[in-house]
C-alpha positions as a printed Julia matrix, in Angstrom:
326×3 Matrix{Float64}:
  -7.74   -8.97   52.41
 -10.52   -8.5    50.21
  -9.34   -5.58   48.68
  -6.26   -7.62   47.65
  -8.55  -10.71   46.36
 -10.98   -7.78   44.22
  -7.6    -6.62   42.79
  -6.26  -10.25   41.75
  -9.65  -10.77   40.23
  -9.88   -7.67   38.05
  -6.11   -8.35   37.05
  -7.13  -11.87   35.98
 -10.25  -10.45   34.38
  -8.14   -7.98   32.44
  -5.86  -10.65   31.68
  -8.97  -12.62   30.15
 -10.48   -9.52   27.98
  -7.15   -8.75   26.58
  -6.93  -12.98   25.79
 -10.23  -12.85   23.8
 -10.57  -12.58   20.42
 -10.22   -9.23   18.43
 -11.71   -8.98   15.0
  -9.79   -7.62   11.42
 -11.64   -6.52    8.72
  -9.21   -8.03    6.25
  -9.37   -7.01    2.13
  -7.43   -9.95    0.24
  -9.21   -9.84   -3.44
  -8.17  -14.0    -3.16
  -9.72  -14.06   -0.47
  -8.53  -16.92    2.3
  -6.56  -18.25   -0.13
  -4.39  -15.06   -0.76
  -1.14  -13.9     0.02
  -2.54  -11.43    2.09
  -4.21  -13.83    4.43
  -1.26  -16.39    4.86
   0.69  -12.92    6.16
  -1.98  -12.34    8.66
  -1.67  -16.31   10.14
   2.24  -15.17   11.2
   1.19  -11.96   12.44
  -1.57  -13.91   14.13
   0.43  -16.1    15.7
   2.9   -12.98   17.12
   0.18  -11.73   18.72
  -0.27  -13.7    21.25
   2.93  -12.47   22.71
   0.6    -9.52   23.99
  -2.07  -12.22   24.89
  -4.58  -11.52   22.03
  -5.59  -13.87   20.43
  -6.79  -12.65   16.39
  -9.6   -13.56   14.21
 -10.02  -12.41   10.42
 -13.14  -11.52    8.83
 -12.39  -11.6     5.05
 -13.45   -9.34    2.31
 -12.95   -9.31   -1.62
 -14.58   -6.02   -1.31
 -12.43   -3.48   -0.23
 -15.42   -1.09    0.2
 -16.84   -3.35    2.4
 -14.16   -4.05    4.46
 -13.95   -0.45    5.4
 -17.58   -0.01    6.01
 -17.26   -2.92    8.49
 -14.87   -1.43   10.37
 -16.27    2.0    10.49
 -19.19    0.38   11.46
 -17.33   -0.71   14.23
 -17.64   -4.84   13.26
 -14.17   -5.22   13.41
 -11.54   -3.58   15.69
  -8.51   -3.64   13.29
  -8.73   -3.18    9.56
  -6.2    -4.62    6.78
  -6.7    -2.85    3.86
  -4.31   -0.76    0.91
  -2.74    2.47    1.94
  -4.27    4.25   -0.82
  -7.75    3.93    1.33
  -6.47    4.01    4.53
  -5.38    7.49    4.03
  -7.82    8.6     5.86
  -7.1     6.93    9.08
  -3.53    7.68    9.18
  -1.65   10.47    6.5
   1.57    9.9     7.38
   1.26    6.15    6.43
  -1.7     6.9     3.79
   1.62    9.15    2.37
   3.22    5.14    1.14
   0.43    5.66   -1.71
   1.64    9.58   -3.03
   3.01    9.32   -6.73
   6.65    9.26   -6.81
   7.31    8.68   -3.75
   8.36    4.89   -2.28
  10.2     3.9    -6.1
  10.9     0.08   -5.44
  10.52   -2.75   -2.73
  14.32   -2.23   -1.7
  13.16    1.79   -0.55
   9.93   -0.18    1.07
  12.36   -2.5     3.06
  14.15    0.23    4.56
  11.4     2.49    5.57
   9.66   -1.65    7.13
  12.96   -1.14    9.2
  12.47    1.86   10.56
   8.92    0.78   12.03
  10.44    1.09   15.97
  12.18    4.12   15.44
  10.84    7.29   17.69
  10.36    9.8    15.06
   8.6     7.7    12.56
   6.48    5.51   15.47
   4.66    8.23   16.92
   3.27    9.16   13.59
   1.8     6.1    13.2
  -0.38    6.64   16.63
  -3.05    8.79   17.01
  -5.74    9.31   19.38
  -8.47    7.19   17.25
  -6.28    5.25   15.31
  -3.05    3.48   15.4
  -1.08    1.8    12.28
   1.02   -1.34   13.72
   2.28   -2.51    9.92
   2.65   -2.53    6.01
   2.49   -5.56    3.99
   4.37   -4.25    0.72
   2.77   -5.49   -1.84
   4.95   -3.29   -4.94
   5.19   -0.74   -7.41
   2.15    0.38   -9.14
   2.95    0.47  -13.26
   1.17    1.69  -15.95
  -0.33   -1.8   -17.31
  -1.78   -0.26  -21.09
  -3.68   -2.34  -23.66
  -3.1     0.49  -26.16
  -0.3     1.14  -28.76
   3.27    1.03  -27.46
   3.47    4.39  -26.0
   7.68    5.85  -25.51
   6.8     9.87  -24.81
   4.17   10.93  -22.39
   2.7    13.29  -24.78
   1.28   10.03  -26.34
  -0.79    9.72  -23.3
  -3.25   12.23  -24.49
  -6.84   11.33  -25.3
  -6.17    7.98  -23.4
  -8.52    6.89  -20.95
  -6.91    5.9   -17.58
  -8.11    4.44  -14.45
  -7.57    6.48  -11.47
  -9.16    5.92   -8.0
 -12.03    8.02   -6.38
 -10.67   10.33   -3.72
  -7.46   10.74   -4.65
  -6.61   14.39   -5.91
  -3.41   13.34   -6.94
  -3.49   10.88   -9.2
  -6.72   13.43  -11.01
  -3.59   15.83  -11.17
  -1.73   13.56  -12.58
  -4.15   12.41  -15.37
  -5.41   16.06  -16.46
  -1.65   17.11  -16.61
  -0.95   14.7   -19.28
  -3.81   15.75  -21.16
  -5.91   11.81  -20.44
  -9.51   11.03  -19.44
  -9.58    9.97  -16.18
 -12.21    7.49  -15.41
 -13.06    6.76  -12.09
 -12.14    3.19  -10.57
 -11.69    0.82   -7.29
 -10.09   -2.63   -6.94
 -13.55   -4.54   -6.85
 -14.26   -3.33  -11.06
 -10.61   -1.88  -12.27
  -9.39   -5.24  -13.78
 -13.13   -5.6   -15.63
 -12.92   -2.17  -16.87
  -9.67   -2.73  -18.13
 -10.41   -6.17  -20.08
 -13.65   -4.59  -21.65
 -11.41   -1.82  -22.99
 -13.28    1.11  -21.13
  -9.93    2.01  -20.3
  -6.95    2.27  -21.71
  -4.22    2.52  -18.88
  -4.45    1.2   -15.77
  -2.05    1.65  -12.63
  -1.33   -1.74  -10.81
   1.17   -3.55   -8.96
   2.58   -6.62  -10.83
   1.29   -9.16   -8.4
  -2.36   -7.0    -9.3
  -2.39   -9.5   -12.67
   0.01  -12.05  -12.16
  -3.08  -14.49  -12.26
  -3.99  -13.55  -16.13
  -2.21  -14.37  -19.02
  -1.97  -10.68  -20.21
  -1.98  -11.45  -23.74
  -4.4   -13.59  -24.19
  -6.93  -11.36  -22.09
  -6.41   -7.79  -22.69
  -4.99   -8.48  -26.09
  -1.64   -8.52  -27.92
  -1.27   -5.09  -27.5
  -0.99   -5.36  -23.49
   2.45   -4.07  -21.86
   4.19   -2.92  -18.81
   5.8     0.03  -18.41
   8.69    0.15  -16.73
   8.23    3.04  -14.54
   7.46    3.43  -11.02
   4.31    5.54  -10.64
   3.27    4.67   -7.22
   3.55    2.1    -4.42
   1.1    -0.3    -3.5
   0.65   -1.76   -0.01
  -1.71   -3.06    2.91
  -1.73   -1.18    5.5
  -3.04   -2.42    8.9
  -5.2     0.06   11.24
  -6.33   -0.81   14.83
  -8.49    1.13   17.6
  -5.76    1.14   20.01
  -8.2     1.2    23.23
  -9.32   -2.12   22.61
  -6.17   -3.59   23.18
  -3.46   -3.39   25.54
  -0.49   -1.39   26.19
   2.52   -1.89   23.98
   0.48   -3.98   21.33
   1.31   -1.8    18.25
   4.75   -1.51   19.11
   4.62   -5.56   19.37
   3.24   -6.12   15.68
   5.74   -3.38   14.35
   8.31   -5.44   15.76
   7.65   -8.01   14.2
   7.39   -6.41   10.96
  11.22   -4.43   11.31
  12.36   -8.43   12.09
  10.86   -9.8     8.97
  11.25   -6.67    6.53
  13.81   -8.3     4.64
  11.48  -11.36    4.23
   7.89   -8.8     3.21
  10.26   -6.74    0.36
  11.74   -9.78   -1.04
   7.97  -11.12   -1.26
   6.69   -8.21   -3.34
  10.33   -8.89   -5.55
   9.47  -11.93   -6.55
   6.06  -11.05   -7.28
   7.36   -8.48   -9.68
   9.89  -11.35  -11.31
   7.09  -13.54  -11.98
   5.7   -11.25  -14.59
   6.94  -12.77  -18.0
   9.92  -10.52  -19.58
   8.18   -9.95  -22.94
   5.41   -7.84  -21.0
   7.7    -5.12  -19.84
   8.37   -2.2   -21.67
  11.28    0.35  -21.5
  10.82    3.75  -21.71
  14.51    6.14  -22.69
  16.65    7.52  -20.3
  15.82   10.78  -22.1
  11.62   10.22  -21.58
  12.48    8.88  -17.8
  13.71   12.22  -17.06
  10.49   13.59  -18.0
   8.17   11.11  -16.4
   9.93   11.9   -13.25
  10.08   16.01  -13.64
   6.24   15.56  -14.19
   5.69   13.36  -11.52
   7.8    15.44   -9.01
   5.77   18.66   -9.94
   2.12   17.23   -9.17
   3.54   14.97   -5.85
   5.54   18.79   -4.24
   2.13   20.6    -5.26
   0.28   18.09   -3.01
   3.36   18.21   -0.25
   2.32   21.97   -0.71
  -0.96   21.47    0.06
  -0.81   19.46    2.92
  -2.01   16.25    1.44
   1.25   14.42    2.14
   2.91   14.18    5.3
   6.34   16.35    4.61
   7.72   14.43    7.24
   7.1    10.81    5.28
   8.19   12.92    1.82
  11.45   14.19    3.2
  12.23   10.45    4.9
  11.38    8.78    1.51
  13.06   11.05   -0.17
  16.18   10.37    2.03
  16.11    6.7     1.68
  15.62    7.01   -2.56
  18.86    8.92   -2.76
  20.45    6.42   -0.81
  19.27    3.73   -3.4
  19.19    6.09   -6.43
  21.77    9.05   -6.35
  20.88    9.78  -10.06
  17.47   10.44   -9.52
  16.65   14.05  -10.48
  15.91   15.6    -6.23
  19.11   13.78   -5.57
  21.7    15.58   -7.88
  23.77   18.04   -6.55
Protein backbone atom coordinates (compact mmCIF):
# COMPACT_ATOMS: atom_id res chain seq x y z
CA UNK A 1 0.00 0.00 0.00
CA UNK A 2 2.55 2.45 0.55
CA UNK A 3 4.47 1.71 -2.28
CA UNK A 4 1.31 2.47 -4.34
CA UNK A 5 0.62 5.89 -2.28
CA UNK A 6 4.83 6.89 -2.86
CA UNK A 7 4.06 6.20 -6.57
CA UNK A 8 0.73 8.43 -6.77
CA UNK A 9 2.71 11.08 -5.02
CA UNK A 10 5.75 11.24 -7.28
CA UNK A 11 3.24 11.04 -10.33
CA UNK A 12 1.41 14.06 -8.90
CA UNK A 13 4.74 15.68 -8.10
CA UNK A 14 5.85 15.15 -11.68
CA UNK A 15 2.63 16.31 -12.77
CA UNK A 16 3.34 19.63 -10.67
CA UNK A 17 7.14 20.24 -12.00
CA UNK A 18 6.10 19.75 -15.51
CA UNK A 19 2.91 22.49 -14.54
CA UNK A 20 5.45 25.14 -13.36
CA UNK A 21 6.68 27.74 -15.18
CA UNK A 22 9.53 27.42 -17.85
CA UNK A 23 11.44 30.49 -18.85
CA UNK A 24 12.21 31.87 -22.83
CA UNK A 25 14.80 34.06 -23.47
CA UNK A 26 12.81 35.90 -26.09
CA UNK A 27 14.69 38.63 -28.76
CA UNK A 28 11.74 40.94 -30.15
CA UNK A 29 13.77 44.38 -31.04
CA UNK A 30 9.89 45.95 -30.07
CA UNK A 31 10.12 44.45 -27.37
CA UNK A 32 6.54 43.36 -25.55
CA UNK A 33 4.94 45.24 -27.88
CA UNK A 34 6.25 43.30 -31.01
CA UNK A 35 5.02 40.94 -33.34
CA UNK A 36 7.25 38.54 -32.06
CA UNK A 37 5.83 38.56 -28.59
CA UNK A 38 2.00 38.51 -29.51
CA UNK A 39 3.20 35.01 -31.46
CA UNK A 40 4.62 33.71 -28.30
CA UNK A 41 1.03 34.52 -26.18
CA UNK A 42 -0.67 31.71 -28.81
CA UNK A 43 2.11 29.45 -28.54
CA UNK A 44 1.84 30.14 -24.83
CA UNK A 45 -1.40 29.34 -24.55
CA UNK A 46 -0.82 25.74 -26.68
CA UNK A 47 1.36 24.81 -24.25
CA UNK A 48 -0.49 24.03 -21.72
CA UNK A 49 -1.81 21.13 -23.64
CA UNK A 50 1.53 19.42 -22.32
CA UNK A 51 0.82 21.07 -18.86
CA UNK A 52 3.55 23.81 -18.97
CA UNK A 53 2.73 26.64 -18.28
CA UNK A 54 5.36 29.57 -20.23
CA UNK A 55 6.87 32.73 -19.12
CA UNK A 56 8.92 35.23 -21.45
CA UNK A 57 11.84 37.11 -20.45
CA UNK A 58 12.24 39.83 -23.16
CA UNK A 59 15.28 41.15 -24.83
CA UNK A 60 15.96 44.01 -27.48
CA UNK A 61 19.37 42.64 -27.36
CA UNK A 62 19.78 39.71 -29.24
CA UNK A 63 23.28 39.19 -27.73
CA UNK A 64 21.87 39.17 -24.57
CA UNK A 65 19.24 36.98 -25.05
CA UNK A 66 21.64 34.30 -26.01
CA UNK A 67 23.98 34.88 -23.20
CA UNK A 68 20.96 34.36 -20.89
CA UNK A 69 20.23 31.27 -22.09
CA UNK A 70 23.66 29.90 -22.30
CA UNK A 71 23.92 31.01 -19.01
CA UNK A 72 21.30 28.77 -18.34
CA UNK A 73 18.55 31.78 -17.13
CA UNK A 74 16.16 30.64 -19.41
CA UNK A 75 15.31 27.08 -20.60
CA UNK A 76 14.05 27.90 -24.16
CA UNK A 77 15.44 30.64 -26.34
CA UNK A 78 13.50 32.65 -29.24
CA UNK A 79 15.87 34.18 -31.24
CA UNK A 80 16.77 34.54 -35.46
CA UNK A 81 18.07 31.50 -37.21
CA UNK A 82 21.01 33.26 -38.37
CA UNK A 83 22.31 32.99 -34.49
CA UNK A 84 20.83 30.00 -33.59
CA UNK A 85 22.98 28.20 -35.98
CA UNK A 86 24.84 27.06 -33.57
CA UNK A 87 22.34 25.17 -31.59
CA UNK A 88 20.77 23.44 -34.40
CA UNK A 89 22.45 23.40 -38.35
CA UNK A 90 19.89 21.88 -39.96
CA UNK A 91 17.43 24.67 -38.88
CA UNK A 92 20.40 27.39 -38.55
CA UNK A 93 20.50 26.14 -42.62
CA UNK A 94 16.77 28.62 -42.99
CA UNK A 95 19.51 31.55 -42.82
CA UNK A 96 22.13 30.11 -45.93
CA UNK A 97 22.02 32.64 -48.97
CA UNK A 98 19.83 31.44 -51.62
CA UNK A 99 18.25 29.13 -50.10
CA UNK A 100 14.36 29.58 -48.59
CA UNK A 101 13.43 32.42 -51.77
CA UNK A 102 9.93 33.64 -50.46
CA UNK A 103 7.32 33.14 -47.55
CA UNK A 104 5.22 30.73 -49.90
CA UNK A 105 8.71 28.15 -49.89
CA UNK A 106 8.72 29.07 -45.88
CA UNK A 107 5.02 27.86 -45.61
CA UNK A 108 5.69 24.64 -47.05
CA UNK A 109 8.80 23.66 -45.33
CA UNK A 110 6.29 25.22 -41.61
CA UNK A 111 4.22 22.17 -42.98
CA UNK A 112 6.48 19.72 -42.97
CA UNK A 113 7.40 20.41 -39.14
CA UNK A 114 5.78 16.64 -38.07
CA UNK A 115 7.20 14.86 -40.77
CA UNK A 116 9.88 11.94 -39.69
CA UNK A 117 12.73 12.85 -41.81
CA UNK A 118 12.77 16.51 -41.20
CA UNK A 119 11.64 16.14 -37.16
CA UNK A 120 14.45 14.24 -36.02
CA UNK A 121 16.80 16.83 -37.30
CA UNK A 122 15.42 19.25 -35.32
CA UNK A 123 16.29 17.08 -31.96
CA UNK A 124 19.45 16.61 -30.61
CA UNK A 125 20.86 15.45 -27.48
CA UNK A 126 21.37 19.17 -25.96
CA UNK A 127 19.06 20.92 -27.93
CA UNK A 128 15.76 20.62 -29.56
CA UNK A 129 14.06 23.22 -32.16
CA UNK A 130 10.05 22.99 -31.66
CA UNK A 131 9.33 26.10 -34.34
CA UNK A 132 10.04 29.03 -36.87
CA UNK A 133 8.30 32.23 -36.78
CA UNK A 134 8.99 33.42 -40.54
CA UNK A 135 9.61 36.62 -40.40
CA UNK A 136 10.75 37.11 -44.60
CA UNK A 137 13.16 37.63 -47.17
CA UNK A 138 16.25 39.46 -46.40
CA UNK A 139 16.85 42.34 -49.40
CA UNK A 140 19.49 44.42 -50.14
CA UNK A 141 18.04 47.83 -48.53
CA UNK A 142 21.00 50.47 -50.26
CA UNK A 143 21.15 54.22 -49.60
CA UNK A 144 23.59 54.49 -52.53
CA UNK A 145 23.05 55.18 -56.30
CA UNK A 146 20.53 52.97 -58.09
CA UNK A 147 22.64 50.01 -58.64
CA UNK A 148 21.14 47.38 -61.94
CA UNK A 149 24.57 45.06 -62.42
CA UNK A 150 26.37 43.56 -59.51
CA UNK A 151 29.63 44.71 -60.72
CA UNK A 152 28.35 48.12 -59.38
CA UNK A 153 28.60 46.65 -56.00
CA UNK A 154 32.28 47.14 -55.85
CA UNK A 155 33.91 49.51 -53.39
CA UNK A 156 30.48 49.54 -51.52
CA UNK A 157 30.45 49.04 -47.98
CA UNK A 158 27.91 46.36 -46.82
CA UNK A 159 26.74 45.11 -43.59
CA UNK A 160 27.27 41.54 -43.01
CA UNK A 161 26.94 39.71 -39.64
CA UNK A 162 29.86 38.37 -37.41
CA UNK A 163 30.18 34.62 -37.72
CA UNK A 164 28.82 33.99 -40.73
CA UNK A 165 31.42 32.77 -43.45
CA UNK A 166 28.96 32.98 -45.96
CA UNK A 167 27.67 36.05 -46.29
CA UNK A 168 31.98 37.27 -45.97
CA UNK A 169 32.01 35.04 -49.22
CA UNK A 170 29.50 36.66 -50.53
CA UNK A 171 30.73 40.28 -49.97
CA UNK A 172 34.55 39.68 -51.07
CA UNK A 173 33.16 37.91 -54.27
CA UNK A 174 31.54 40.99 -55.42
CA UNK A 175 34.50 42.92 -54.84
CA UNK A 176 32.55 45.15 -51.42
CA UNK A 177 33.85 46.06 -47.95
CA UNK A 178 32.28 44.10 -45.60
CA UNK A 179 31.75 45.73 -42.33
CA UNK A 180 30.89 43.83 -39.51
CA UNK A 181 27.23 44.18 -37.96
CA UNK A 182 24.36 42.70 -35.49
CA UNK A 183 20.67 43.66 -35.15
CA UNK A 184 21.24 45.81 -31.87
CA UNK A 185 23.62 48.70 -34.27
CA UNK A 186 22.85 47.59 -38.15
CA UNK A 187 19.92 50.09 -38.64
CA UNK A 188 22.30 53.03 -36.88
CA UNK A 189 25.12 52.14 -39.04
CA UNK A 190 23.06 52.26 -41.91
CA UNK A 191 21.34 55.82 -41.22
CA UNK A 192 24.85 57.37 -40.38
CA UNK A 193 25.98 56.17 -43.82
CA UNK A 194 28.88 53.87 -42.49
CA UNK A 195 27.38 51.57 -44.76
CA UNK A 196 26.16 51.47 -47.83
CA UNK A 197 24.04 48.18 -48.25
CA UNK A 198 22.41 46.53 -45.78
CA UNK A 199 20.57 43.00 -45.86
CA UNK A 200 17.10 43.10 -44.06
CA UNK A 201 13.78 41.72 -44.11
CA UNK A 202 11.03 44.26 -45.06
CA UNK A 203 9.26 44.15 -41.77
CA UNK A 204 13.30 45.02 -40.46
CA UNK A 205 12.22 48.96 -41.46
CA UNK A 206 8.71 49.03 -41.94
CA UNK A 207 8.71 51.47 -38.85
CA UNK A 208 10.91 54.31 -40.79
CA UNK A 209 9.92 56.36 -43.45
CA UNK A 210 12.90 55.27 -45.70
CA UNK A 211 13.17 58.42 -47.45
CA UNK A 212 13.08 60.75 -45.16
CA UNK A 213 15.78 58.85 -42.95
CA UNK A 214 18.36 57.28 -45.02
CA UNK A 215 17.80 59.77 -47.76
CA UNK A 216 16.23 60.03 -51.22
CA UNK A 217 18.54 57.78 -52.53
CA UNK A 218 17.20 54.71 -50.31
CA UNK A 219 15.74 51.56 -52.33
CA UNK A 220 14.86 47.97 -52.24
CA UNK A 221 16.07 45.55 -54.28
CA UNK A 222 14.04 43.17 -55.44
CA UNK A 223 16.00 40.12 -54.93
CA UNK A 224 15.90 37.45 -52.47
CA UNK A 225 19.30 37.18 -50.76
CA UNK A 226 18.41 35.35 -47.70
CA UNK A 227 15.59 34.41 -45.31
CA UNK A 228 14.98 35.81 -42.11
CA UNK A 229 13.29 34.01 -39.20
CA UNK A 230 12.98 33.25 -35.32
CA UNK A 231 13.80 30.28 -34.51
CA UNK A 232 12.81 28.74 -31.12
CA UNK A 233 15.42 26.40 -29.14
CA UNK A 234 14.55 24.46 -25.90
CA UNK A 235 16.65 22.06 -23.46
CA UNK A 236 14.45 19.22 -24.04
CA UNK A 237 15.16 17.55 -20.43
CA UNK A 238 13.43 20.16 -18.74
CA UNK A 239 10.30 19.36 -20.12
CA UNK A 240 8.27 16.46 -20.79
CA UNK A 241 7.88 13.87 -23.31
CA UNK A 242 6.24 14.77 -26.58
CA UNK A 243 6.50 18.65 -25.86
CA UNK A 244 8.42 19.61 -29.06
CA UNK A 245 6.40 17.57 -31.16
CA UNK A 246 3.31 19.52 -29.40
CA UNK A 247 4.59 23.18 -30.33
CA UNK A 248 5.54 21.89 -33.93
CA UNK A 249 2.08 20.95 -34.21
CA UNK A 250 0.89 23.74 -33.67
CA UNK A 251 3.05 25.52 -35.96
CA UNK A 252 2.20 22.86 -39.27
CA UNK A 253 -1.72 23.93 -38.14
CA UNK A 254 -1.12 27.60 -38.35
CA UNK A 255 1.64 27.73 -41.23
CA UNK A 256 -0.68 29.13 -43.56
CA UNK A 257 -1.54 31.88 -40.97
CA UNK A 258 2.80 32.61 -39.92
CA UNK A 259 3.67 32.91 -44.07
CA UNK A 260 0.80 35.06 -44.81
CA UNK A 261 2.06 37.26 -41.71
CA UNK A 262 5.56 37.82 -43.09
CA UNK A 263 3.42 38.59 -46.75
CA UNK A 264 1.84 41.26 -45.56
CA UNK A 265 4.71 42.58 -43.85
CA UNK A 266 6.49 42.65 -47.15
CA UNK A 267 3.18 44.51 -48.85
CA UNK A 268 3.33 47.16 -46.39
CA UNK A 269 6.55 48.49 -47.76
CA UNK A 270 5.47 51.48 -50.07
CA UNK A 271 5.81 50.49 -53.98
CA UNK A 272 8.10 53.42 -54.89
CA UNK A 273 10.89 51.80 -52.55
CA UNK A 274 11.33 48.67 -54.56
CA UNK A 275 13.62 48.34 -57.20
CA UNK A 276 13.81 45.84 -60.16
CA UNK A 277 16.74 44.40 -61.23
CA UNK A 278 16.62 42.62 -65.35
CA UNK A 279 15.83 39.28 -66.03
CA UNK A 280 19.26 39.27 -67.70
CA UNK A 281 21.19 40.65 -64.15
CA UNK A 282 18.74 38.11 -62.08
CA UNK A 283 20.39 35.36 -63.79
CA UNK A 284 23.59 36.52 -62.53
CA UNK A 285 22.67 37.39 -58.99
CA UNK A 286 21.47 33.90 -58.73
CA UNK A 287 24.63 32.02 -60.60
CA UNK A 288 26.69 34.04 -57.98
CA UNK A 289 24.69 33.31 -55.21
CA UNK A 290 24.42 29.52 -56.06
CA UNK A 291 28.32 29.29 -56.34
CA UNK A 292 29.20 30.74 -52.71
CA UNK A 293 25.83 28.82 -50.96
CA UNK A 294 27.17 24.88 -52.91
CA UNK A 295 30.83 25.94 -51.71
CA UNK A 296 29.46 26.15 -48.13
CA UNK A 297 27.05 22.85 -48.80
CA UNK A 298 30.67 21.62 -49.73
CA UNK A 299 32.04 22.44 -46.72
CA UNK A 300 29.72 21.22 -44.41
CA UNK A 301 28.33 24.47 -43.20
CA UNK A 302 24.81 23.72 -44.47
CA UNK A 303 22.88 20.80 -43.74
CA UNK A 304 22.68 18.99 -47.43
CA UNK A 305 19.75 17.45 -46.18
CA UNK A 306 17.81 21.08 -45.52
CA UNK A 307 19.63 22.28 -49.10
CA UNK A 308 18.33 19.39 -51.13
CA UNK A 309 14.58 19.75 -49.30
CA UNK A 310 14.63 23.55 -50.03
CA UNK A 311 15.79 23.08 -53.07
CA UNK A 312 12.88 20.62 -53.80
CA UNK A 313 10.19 22.82 -52.57
CA UNK A 314 11.74 26.13 -54.80
CA UNK A 315 11.34 24.14 -57.97
CA UNK A 316 8.00 23.36 -57.04
CA UNK A 317 7.27 27.19 -56.69
CA UNK A 318 9.87 28.35 -59.28
CA UNK A 319 10.58 25.84 -62.20
CA UNK A 320 12.57 28.65 -63.99
CA UNK A 321 14.97 29.10 -61.46
CA UNK A 322 18.46 28.25 -62.78
CA UNK A 323 19.06 24.41 -60.36
CA UNK A 324 15.60 23.71 -61.61
CA UNK A 325 16.00 23.65 -65.49
CA UNK A 326 16.34 20.60 -67.14
Amino acid sequence: MKKIICSMLLGLMTTMSWASEKVWCVFDPLSTQGDISRRLHDIRLHAQNSQVQLKFKTFKNENEAIHAFDQKECSGLVASNFNTYRYNQFMGSTSGIGLIPNNRTARVFLQLFTNPNVEKRMIGSEYEVVGMIPVGTVYMIMNTQKIQKVSQLKNKTIGILVDNPPQLALAQSVGAKPVYVDFANAIDLFKQKKIDILGAPAYGVLPYNLKKEFGEATQVVNFPLAYFAVNIVIRPQGYPAGFGQNIRTWFVKNSHVLAAQAIQWENQLPAYYWADISAYEKQGYDALVMRIRNRFVASGYYDAYFVELIKRLRCLDEPKYIECRR
